[in-house]
Coordinates of C-alpha atoms in Angstrom, one line a residue:
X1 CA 30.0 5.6 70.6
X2 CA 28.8 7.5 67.3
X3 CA 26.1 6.0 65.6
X4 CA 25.3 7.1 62.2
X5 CA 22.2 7.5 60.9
X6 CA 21.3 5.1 57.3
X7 CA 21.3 7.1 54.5
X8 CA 17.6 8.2 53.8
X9 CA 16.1 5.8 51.0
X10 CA 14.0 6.7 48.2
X11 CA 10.4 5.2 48.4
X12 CA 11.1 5.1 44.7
X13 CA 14.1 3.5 45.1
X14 CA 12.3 0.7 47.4
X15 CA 9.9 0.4 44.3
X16 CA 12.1 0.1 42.1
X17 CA 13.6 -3.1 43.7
X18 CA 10.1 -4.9 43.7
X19 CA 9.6 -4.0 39.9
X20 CA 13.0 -4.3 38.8
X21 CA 12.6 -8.0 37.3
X22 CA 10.7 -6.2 34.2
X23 CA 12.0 -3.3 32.6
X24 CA 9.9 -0.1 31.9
X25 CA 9.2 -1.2 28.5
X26 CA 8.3 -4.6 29.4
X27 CA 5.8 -3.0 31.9
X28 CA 4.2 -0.3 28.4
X29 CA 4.2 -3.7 26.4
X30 CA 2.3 -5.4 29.7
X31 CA -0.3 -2.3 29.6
X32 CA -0.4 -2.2 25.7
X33 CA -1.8 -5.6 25.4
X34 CA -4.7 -5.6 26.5
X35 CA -6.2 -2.5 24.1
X36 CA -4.3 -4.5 21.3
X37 CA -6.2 -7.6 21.9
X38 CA -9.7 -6.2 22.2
X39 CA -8.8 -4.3 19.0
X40 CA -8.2 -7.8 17.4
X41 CA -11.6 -9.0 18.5
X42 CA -13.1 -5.7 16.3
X43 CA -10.6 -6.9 13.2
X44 CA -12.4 -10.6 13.8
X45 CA -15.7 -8.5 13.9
X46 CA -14.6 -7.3 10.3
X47 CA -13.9 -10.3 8.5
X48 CA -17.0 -12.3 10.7
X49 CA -18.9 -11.6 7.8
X50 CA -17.0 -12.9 5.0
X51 CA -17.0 -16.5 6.5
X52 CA -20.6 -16.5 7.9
X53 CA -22.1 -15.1 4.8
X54 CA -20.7 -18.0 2.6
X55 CA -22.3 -20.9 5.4
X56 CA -25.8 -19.0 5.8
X57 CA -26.1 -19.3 1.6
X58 CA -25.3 -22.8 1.5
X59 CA -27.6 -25.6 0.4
X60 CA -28.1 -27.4 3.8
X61 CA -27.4 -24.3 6.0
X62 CA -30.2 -24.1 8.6
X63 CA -31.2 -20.3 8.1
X64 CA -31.5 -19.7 4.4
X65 CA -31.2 -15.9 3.9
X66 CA -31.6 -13.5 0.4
X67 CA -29.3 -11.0 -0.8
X68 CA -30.8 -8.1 1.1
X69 CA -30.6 -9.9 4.6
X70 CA -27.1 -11.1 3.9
X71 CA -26.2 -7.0 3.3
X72 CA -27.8 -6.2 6.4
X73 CA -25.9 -8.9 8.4
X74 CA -22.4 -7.9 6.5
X75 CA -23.5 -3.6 7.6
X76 CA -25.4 -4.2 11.1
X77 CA -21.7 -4.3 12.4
X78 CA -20.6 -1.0 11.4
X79 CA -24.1 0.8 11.6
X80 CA -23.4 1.2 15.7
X81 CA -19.5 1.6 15.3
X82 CA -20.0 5.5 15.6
X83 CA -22.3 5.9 17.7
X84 CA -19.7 3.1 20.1
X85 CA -17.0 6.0 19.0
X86 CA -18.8 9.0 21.0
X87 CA -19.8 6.7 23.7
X88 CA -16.4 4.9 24.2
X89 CA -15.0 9.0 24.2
X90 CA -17.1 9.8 27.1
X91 CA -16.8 6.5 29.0
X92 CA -13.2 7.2 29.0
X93 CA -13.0 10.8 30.2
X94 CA -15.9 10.4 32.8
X95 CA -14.7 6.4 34.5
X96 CA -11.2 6.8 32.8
X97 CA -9.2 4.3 30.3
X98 CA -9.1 1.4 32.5
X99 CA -12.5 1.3 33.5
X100 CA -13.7 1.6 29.7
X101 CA -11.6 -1.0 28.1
X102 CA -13.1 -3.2 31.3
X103 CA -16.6 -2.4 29.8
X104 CA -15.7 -3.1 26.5
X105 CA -14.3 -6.1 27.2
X106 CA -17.6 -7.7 28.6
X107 CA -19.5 -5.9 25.9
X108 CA -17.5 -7.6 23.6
X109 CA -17.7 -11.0 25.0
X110 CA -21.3 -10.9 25.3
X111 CA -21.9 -10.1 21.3
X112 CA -20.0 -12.8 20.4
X113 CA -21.6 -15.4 22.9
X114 CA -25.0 -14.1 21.5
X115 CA -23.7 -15.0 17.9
X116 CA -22.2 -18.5 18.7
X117 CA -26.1 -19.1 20.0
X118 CA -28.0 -17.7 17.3
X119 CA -30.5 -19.5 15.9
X120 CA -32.5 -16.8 14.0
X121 CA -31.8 -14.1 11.7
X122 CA -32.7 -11.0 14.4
X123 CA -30.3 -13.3 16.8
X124 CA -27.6 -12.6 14.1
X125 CA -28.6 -8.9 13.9
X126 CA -28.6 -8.9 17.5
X127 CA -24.8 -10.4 18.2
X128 CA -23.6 -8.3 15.0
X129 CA -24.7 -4.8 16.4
X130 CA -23.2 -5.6 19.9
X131 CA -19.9 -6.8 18.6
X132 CA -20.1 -3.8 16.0
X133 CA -20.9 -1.4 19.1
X134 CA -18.0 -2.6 21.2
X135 CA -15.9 -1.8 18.0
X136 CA -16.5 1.2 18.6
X137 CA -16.2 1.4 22.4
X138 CA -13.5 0.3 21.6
X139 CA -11.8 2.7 18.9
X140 CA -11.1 5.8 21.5
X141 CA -9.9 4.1 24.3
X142 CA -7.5 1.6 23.0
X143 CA -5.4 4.7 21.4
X144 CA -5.7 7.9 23.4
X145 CA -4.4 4.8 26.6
X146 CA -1.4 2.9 24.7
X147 CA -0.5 6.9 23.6
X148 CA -0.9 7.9 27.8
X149 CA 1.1 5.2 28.7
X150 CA 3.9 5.0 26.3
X151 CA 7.5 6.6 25.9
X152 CA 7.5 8.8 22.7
X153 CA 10.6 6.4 21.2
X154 CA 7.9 3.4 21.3
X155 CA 4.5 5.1 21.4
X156 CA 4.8 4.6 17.5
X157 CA 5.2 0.8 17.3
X158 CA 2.7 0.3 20.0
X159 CA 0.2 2.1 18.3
X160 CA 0.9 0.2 15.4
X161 CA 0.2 -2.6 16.8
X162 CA -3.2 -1.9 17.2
X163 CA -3.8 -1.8 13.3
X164 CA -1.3 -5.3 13.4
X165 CA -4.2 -7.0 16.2
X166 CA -6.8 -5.6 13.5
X167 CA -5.4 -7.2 10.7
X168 CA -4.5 -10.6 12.7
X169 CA -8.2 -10.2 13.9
X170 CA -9.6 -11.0 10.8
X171 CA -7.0 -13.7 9.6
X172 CA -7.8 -15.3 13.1
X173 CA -12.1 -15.0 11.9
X174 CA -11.3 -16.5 8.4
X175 CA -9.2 -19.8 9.8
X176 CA -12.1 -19.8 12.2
X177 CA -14.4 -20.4 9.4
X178 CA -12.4 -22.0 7.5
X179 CA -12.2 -24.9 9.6
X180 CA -15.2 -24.2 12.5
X181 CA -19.2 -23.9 11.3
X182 CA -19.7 -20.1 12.6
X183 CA -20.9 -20.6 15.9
X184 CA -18.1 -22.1 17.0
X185 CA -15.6 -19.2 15.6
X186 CA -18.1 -17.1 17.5
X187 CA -17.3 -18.6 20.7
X188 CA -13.3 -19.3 20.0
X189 CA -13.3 -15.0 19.2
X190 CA -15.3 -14.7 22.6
X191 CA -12.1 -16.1 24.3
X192 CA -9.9 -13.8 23.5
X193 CA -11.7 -11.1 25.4
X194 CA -11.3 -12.9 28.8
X195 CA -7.6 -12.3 28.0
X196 CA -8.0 -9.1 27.0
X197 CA -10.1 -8.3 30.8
X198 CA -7.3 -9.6 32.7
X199 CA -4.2 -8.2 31.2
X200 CA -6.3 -5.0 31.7
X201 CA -7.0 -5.6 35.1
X202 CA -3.2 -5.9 36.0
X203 CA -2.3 -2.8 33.9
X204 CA -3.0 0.5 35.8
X205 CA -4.8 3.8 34.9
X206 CA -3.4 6.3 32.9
X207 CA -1.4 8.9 34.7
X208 CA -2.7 12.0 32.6
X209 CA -6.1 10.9 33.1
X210 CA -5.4 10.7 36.9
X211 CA -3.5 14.1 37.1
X212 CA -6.1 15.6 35.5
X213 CA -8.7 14.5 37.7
X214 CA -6.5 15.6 41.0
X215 CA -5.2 12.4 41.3
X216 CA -1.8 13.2 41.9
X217 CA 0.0 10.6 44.2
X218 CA -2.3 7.8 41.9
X219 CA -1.0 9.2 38.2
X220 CA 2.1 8.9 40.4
X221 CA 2.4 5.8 41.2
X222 CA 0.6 4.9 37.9
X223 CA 3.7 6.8 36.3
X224 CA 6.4 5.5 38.0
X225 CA 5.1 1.6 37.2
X226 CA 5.1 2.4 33.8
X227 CA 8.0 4.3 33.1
X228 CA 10.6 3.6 35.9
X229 CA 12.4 5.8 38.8
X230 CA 15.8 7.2 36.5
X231 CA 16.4 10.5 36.7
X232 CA 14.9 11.7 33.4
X233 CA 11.5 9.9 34.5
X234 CA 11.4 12.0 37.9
X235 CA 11.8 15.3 35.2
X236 CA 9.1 14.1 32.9
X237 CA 6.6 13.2 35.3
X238 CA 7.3 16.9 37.2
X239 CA 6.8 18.4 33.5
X240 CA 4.0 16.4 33.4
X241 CA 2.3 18.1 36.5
X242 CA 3.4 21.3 35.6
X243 CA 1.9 21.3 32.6
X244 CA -1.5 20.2 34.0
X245 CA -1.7 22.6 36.4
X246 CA -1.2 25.6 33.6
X247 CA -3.9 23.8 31.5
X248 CA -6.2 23.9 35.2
X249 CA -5.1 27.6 35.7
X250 CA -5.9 28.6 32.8
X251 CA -9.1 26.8 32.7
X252 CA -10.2 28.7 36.1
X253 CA -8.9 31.9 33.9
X254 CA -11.5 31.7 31.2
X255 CA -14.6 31.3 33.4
X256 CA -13.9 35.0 34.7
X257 CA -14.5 37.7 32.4
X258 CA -13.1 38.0 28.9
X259 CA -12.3 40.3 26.1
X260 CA -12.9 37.8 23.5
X261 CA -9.8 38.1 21.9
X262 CA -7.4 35.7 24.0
X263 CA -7.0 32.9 22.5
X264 CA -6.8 31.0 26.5
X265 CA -9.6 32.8 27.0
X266 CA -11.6 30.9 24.1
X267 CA -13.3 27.1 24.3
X268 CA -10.5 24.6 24.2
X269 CA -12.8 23.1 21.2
X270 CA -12.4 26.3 19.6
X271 CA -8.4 26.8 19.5
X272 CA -6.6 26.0 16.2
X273 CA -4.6 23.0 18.7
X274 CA -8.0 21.5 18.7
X275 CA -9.7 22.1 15.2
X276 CA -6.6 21.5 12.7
X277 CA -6.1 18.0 14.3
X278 CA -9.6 17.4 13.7
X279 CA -9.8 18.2 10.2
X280 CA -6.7 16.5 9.1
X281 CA -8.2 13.1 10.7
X282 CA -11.4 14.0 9.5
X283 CA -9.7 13.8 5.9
X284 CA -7.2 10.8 7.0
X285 CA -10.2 8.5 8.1
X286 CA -11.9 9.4 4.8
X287 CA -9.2 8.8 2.5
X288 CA -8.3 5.4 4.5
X289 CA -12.4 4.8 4.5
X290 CA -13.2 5.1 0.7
X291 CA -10.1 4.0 -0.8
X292 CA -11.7 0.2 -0.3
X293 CA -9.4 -0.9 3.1
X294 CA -12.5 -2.8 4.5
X295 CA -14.2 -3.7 1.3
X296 CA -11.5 -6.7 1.0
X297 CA -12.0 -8.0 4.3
X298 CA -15.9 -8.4 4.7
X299 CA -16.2 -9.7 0.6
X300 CA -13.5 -11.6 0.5
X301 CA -14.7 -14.7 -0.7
X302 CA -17.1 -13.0 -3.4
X303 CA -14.1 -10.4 -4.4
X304 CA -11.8 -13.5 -4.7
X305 CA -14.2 -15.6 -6.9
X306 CA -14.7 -12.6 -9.5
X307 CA -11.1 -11.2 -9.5
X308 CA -9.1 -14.5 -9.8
X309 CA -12.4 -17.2 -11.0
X310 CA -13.6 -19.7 -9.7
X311 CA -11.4 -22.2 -11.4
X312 CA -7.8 -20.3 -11.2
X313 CA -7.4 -20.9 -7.5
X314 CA -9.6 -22.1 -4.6
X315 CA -11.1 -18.8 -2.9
X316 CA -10.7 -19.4 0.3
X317 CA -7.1 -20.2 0.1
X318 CA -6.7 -16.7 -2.0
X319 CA -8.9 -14.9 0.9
X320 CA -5.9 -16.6 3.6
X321 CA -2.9 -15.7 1.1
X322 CA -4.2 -11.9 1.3
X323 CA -5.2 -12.2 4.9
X324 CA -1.4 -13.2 5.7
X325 CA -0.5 -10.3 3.7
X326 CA -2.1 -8.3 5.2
X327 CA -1.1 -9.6 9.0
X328 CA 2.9 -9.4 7.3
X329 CA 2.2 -5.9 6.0
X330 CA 1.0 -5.0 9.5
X331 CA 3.8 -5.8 11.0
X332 CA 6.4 -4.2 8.4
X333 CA 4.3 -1.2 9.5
X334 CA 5.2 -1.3 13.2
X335 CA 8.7 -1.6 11.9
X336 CA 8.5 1.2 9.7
X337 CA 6.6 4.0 12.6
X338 CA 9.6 3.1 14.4
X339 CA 12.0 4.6 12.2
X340 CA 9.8 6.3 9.0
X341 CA 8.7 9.6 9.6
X342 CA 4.7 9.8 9.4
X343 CA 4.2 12.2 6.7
X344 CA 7.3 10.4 4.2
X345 CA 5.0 7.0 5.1
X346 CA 1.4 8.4 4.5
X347 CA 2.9 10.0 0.8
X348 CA 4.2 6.6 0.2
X349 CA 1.3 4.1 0.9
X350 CA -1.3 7.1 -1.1
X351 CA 1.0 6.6 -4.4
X352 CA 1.8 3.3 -3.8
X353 CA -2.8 2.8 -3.1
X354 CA -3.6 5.0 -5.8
X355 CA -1.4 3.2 -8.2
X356 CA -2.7 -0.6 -7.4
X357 CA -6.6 0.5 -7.5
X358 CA -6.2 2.4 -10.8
X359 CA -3.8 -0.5 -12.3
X360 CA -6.1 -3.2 -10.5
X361 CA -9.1 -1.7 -12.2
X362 CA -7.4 -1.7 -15.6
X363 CA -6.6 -5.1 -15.6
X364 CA -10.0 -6.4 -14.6
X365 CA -11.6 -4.7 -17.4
X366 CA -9.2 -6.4 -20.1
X367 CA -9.3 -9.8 -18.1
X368 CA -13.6 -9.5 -18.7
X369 CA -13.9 -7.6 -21.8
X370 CA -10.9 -10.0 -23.3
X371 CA -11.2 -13.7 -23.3
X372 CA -7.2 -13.8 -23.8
X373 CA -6.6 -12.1 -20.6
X374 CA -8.7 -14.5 -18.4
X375 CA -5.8 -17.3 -18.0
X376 CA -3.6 -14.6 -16.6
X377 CA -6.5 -14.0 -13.5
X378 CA -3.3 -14.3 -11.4
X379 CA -1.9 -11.3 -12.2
X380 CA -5.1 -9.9 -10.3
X381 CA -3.8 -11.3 -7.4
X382 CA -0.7 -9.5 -7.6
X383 CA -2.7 -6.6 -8.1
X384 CA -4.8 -7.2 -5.0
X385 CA -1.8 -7.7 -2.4
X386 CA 0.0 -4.9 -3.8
X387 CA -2.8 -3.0 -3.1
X388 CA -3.1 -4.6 0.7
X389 CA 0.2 -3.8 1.0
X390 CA 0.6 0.0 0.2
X391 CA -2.8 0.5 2.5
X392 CA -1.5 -1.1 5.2
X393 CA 1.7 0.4 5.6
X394 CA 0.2 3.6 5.8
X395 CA -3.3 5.1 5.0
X396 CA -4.8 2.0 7.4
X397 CA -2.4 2.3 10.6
X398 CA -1.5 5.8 10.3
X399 CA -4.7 7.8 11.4
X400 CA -5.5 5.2 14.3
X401 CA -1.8 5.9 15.8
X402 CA -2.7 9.9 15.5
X403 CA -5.8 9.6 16.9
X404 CA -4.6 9.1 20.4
X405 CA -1.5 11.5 20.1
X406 CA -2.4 15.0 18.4
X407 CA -5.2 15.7 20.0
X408 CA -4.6 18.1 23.3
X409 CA -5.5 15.9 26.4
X410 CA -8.2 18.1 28.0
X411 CA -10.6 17.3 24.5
X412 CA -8.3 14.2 23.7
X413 CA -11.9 12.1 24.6
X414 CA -14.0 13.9 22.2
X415 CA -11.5 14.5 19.4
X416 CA -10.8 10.7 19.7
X417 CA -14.3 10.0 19.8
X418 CA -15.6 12.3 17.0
X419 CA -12.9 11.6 14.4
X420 CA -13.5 7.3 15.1
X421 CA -17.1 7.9 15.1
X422 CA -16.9 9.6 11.7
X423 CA -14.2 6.9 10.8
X424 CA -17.2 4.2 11.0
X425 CA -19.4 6.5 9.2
X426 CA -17.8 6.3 6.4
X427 CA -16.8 2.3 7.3
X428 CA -20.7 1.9 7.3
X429 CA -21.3 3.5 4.0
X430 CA -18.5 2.4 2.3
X431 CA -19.8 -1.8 3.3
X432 CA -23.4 -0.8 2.5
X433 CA -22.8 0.7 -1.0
X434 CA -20.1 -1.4 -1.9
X435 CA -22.5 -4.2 -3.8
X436 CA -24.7 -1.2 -5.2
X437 CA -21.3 -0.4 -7.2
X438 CA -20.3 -3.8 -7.6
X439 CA -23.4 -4.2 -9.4
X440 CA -24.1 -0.8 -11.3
X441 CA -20.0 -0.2 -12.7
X442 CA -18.6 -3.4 -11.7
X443 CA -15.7 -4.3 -10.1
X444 CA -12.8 -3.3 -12.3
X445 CA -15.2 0.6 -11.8
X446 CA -15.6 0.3 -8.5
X447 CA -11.7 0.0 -7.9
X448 CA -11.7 3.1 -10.1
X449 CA -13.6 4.6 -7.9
X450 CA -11.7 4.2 -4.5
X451 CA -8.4 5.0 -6.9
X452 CA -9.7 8.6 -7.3
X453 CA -10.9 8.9 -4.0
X454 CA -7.1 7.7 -2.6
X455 CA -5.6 10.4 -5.2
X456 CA -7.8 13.1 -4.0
X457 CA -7.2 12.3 -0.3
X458 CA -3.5 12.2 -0.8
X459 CA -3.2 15.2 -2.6
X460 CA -4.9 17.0 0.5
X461 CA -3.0 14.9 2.7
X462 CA 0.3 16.2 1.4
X463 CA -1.1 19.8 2.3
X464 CA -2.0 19.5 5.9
X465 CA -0.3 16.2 7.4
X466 CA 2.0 17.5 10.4
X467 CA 4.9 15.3 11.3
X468 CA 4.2 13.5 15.0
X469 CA 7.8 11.2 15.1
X470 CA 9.7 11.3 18.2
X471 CA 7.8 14.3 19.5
X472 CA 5.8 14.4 23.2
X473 CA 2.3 15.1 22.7
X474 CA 2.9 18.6 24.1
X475 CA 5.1 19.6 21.3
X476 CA 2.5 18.2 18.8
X477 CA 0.1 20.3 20.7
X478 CA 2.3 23.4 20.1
X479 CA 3.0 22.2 16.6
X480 CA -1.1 22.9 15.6
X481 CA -1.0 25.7 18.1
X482 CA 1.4 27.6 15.6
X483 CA 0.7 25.5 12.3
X484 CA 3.2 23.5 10.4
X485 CA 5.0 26.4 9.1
X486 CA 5.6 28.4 12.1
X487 CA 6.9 25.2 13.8
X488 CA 9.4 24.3 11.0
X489 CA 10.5 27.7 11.5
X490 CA 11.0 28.0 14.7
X491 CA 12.9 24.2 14.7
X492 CA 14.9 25.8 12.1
X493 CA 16.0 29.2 14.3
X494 CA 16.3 27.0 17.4
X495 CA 18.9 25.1 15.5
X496 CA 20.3 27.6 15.0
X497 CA 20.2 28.8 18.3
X498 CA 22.9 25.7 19.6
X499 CA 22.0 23.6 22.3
X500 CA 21.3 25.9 24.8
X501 CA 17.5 25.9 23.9
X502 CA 17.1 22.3 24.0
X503 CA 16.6 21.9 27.5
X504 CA 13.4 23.5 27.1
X505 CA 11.5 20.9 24.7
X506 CA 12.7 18.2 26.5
X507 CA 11.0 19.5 29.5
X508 CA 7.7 19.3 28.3
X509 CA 5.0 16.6 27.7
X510 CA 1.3 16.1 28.2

């Protein structure tokens, strides 16, 4: 009697039966989460302000503060931000993604439990420089992980959504205080990061931060969990390790003797693939920074009683309407990274910015220098959400998504962490000088101000954005490796070439 033998079986085929009830994207949307919801606990740290500002400076309030302590309270949250930027960049390369977004979720929950106790003004300072420290623990690690653990066709939306948690963040802190004395929205935003912990817990570590530690049966597993068993999976994750071990080759390489002249023989922090995508966040943060994004969201209720009056419309009801807005706006904006290029989008929301500040700025000077113009304080309004709107489809979402995915992965950590941590630089001056200008040109000058500053950034915007769409982060890497130019040209020649050199950029990813 002939027995045959069962036909060998695939351990990945075995693991595919156990995982098979949720579908590779279910699993990236599973690991996405958690990085999404700690970065809406930073967008509630944001708009914390504009609600407990208002309940401090009230008659009966328990803690009466002045005008200098309420700036302080309104900036101590973005005064640690960068320095949370470099240390969230270096908690992820050395303990890895998981492990920091762990951290920063208890660092998180601990700043707000110290606010919803607060009985003194250092007690405020105290819960507003942890929270603003964990915002930027926070900033790195929630990018450079969702980018790690995402297909290209959805890496876009998923980053988006961490801008969509941000915005929801501070909707979520305004109906807090709307309704809630600030403790308690202190303690309902502490919540939220207990969710955050355990979707995190569940979600494993990223597999080029495993591979590049010598991890390689781990970033496998990690890998396969995330992205499935097919075919084209099994040639992405073998690209994947090939392209490791020529970045650890040639890292052994350049520790022997050198000429100087090679460019692998050079720092990784010194090569164009590293410096360009530095300077063009560098430029994107700033632009995004001092074109007034946050300005809205931590004066809200002061903006909304000077733009509109006091007896137009209720303030806080105008602070929710432009909230929603901006929540809505977020979410057209993970619709539109699906299927908009970046560059077409960034062009689009600087016009569409510059536009709204500079007509936004006009209008206010009429409505207070005519008398006839103050029963249409409405038209402000409009004003304000257009400009929410064109910000947030593009200069607000844009650089955070490109932060975790333009950056080469052996100084992804640091790039991620220098470009944030100058992100909340500017975040910090921008909150901090924002009364000084309120007070010495006004408001209709201060719009003026950040309209300039969004046409300016634009302008040099339009001259050294790359285009990121539906391209693996090792073709971005060999996009600033050549330069824009080179790699439009060579897309072009390979066109022409036919389809027998397409193989070869499919084969490649970091």
């Amino acid at each position: 009697m002939i027995i045959k033998k069962p036909p060998a079986t695939d351990d990945a085929f075995i693991e595919s039966n156990v995982v098979k009830r949720f579908s590779p994207l279910a699993r990236q949307v599973l690991a996405a989460s958690g990085p999404i919801i700690s970065s809406a606990a930073a967008g509630m740290t944001n708009g914390f302000s504009a609600i407990l500002l208002p309940q401090l400076q009230q008659p009966g309030s328990k803690l009466s503060i002045t005008e200098d302590q309420a700036s302080w309270i309104a900036s101590m949250a973005p005064l640690p931000m960068a320095l949370g930027c470099i240390l969230g960049g270096l908690l992820m390369e050395r303990c890895g993604r998981k492990s920091a977004h762990l951290l920063l979720n208890i660092s998180f929950a601990i700043g707000w439990c110290v606010l919803s106790m607060a009985g003194s003004y250092a007690q405020i300072l105290a819960g507003r420089f942890i929270t603003g420290l964990s915002c930027g623990l926070v900033g790195p690690p929630a990018s450079v992980y969702i980018a790690e653990t995402s297909d290209p066709r959805y890496r876009g939306i998923l980053l988006a959504g961490v801008t969509f948690a941000v915005s929801g963040g501070i909707l979520l802190a305004h109906l807090f205080g709307t309704f809630f004395r600030w403790q308690t929205a202190a303690l309902l935003c502490s919540l939220f990061m207990i969710v955050a912990y355990l979707l995190m817990v569940v979600s494993p570590e990223s597999p080029a931060w495993l591979l590049a530690r010598g991890a390689r049966s781990e970033a496998e597993a990690s890998f396969r969990w995330l992205r499935g068993f097919d075919p084209a999976s099994r040639q992405e994750f073998e690209a994947m390790v090939a392209r490791t071990d020529k970045t650890v080759n040639s890292g052994k390489a350049s520790e022997g003797p050198a000429d100087g002249t090679s460019d692998q023989n050079r720092s990784p922090y010194k090569r164009r693939e590293f410096l360009m995508p530095l300077a063009t966040l560098l430029v994107f943060f700033a632009t995004m920074q001092f074109s007034g994004v946050n300005i809205v969201a931590f004066y809200s209720i002061a903006l909304m009683k000077t733009t509109i009056g006091s007896d137009s419309l209720n303030e806080y009801l105008a602070m929710l309407i432009v909230d929603l807005v901006r929540v809505v706006t977020s979410l057209v904006a993970c619709i539109l990274l699906r299927s908009v290029g970046r560059r077409p989008l960034a062009m689009a929301s600087g016009v569409g910015t510059t536009v709204s500040l500079i007509g936004l700025s006009i209008f206010l000077y009429f409505q207070t220098s005519i008398p006839l113009y103050r029963n249409y304080s409405w038209l402000s309004l409009i004003f304000l959400i257009s400009y929410i709107v064109f910000v947030g489809i593009g200069l607000f979402p844009l650089p955070w998504c490109m932060t975790g995915e333009i950056f080469p992965v052996a100084t992804r950590g640091l790039g991620s962490g220098l470009t944030s941590s100058f992100n909340f630089v500017c975040f910090f001056a921008v909150i901090k000088t924002g009364p000084t200008l309120f007070a010495t040109v006004g408001i209709n000058g201060t719009f003026l101000v950040y309209g300039v500053i969004s046409l300016l950034g634009t302008l040099l915007l339009y001259v050294i954005l790359p285009e990121t769409k539906n391209r693996t982060l090792q073709e971005i890497e060999e996009q600033f490796r050549r330069g824009r130019r080179k790699s439009k040209d060579a897309e072009a020649s390979a066109g022409e070439e036919g389809p027998a050199v397409a193989p070869a950029r499919i084969a490649t990813i970091s």
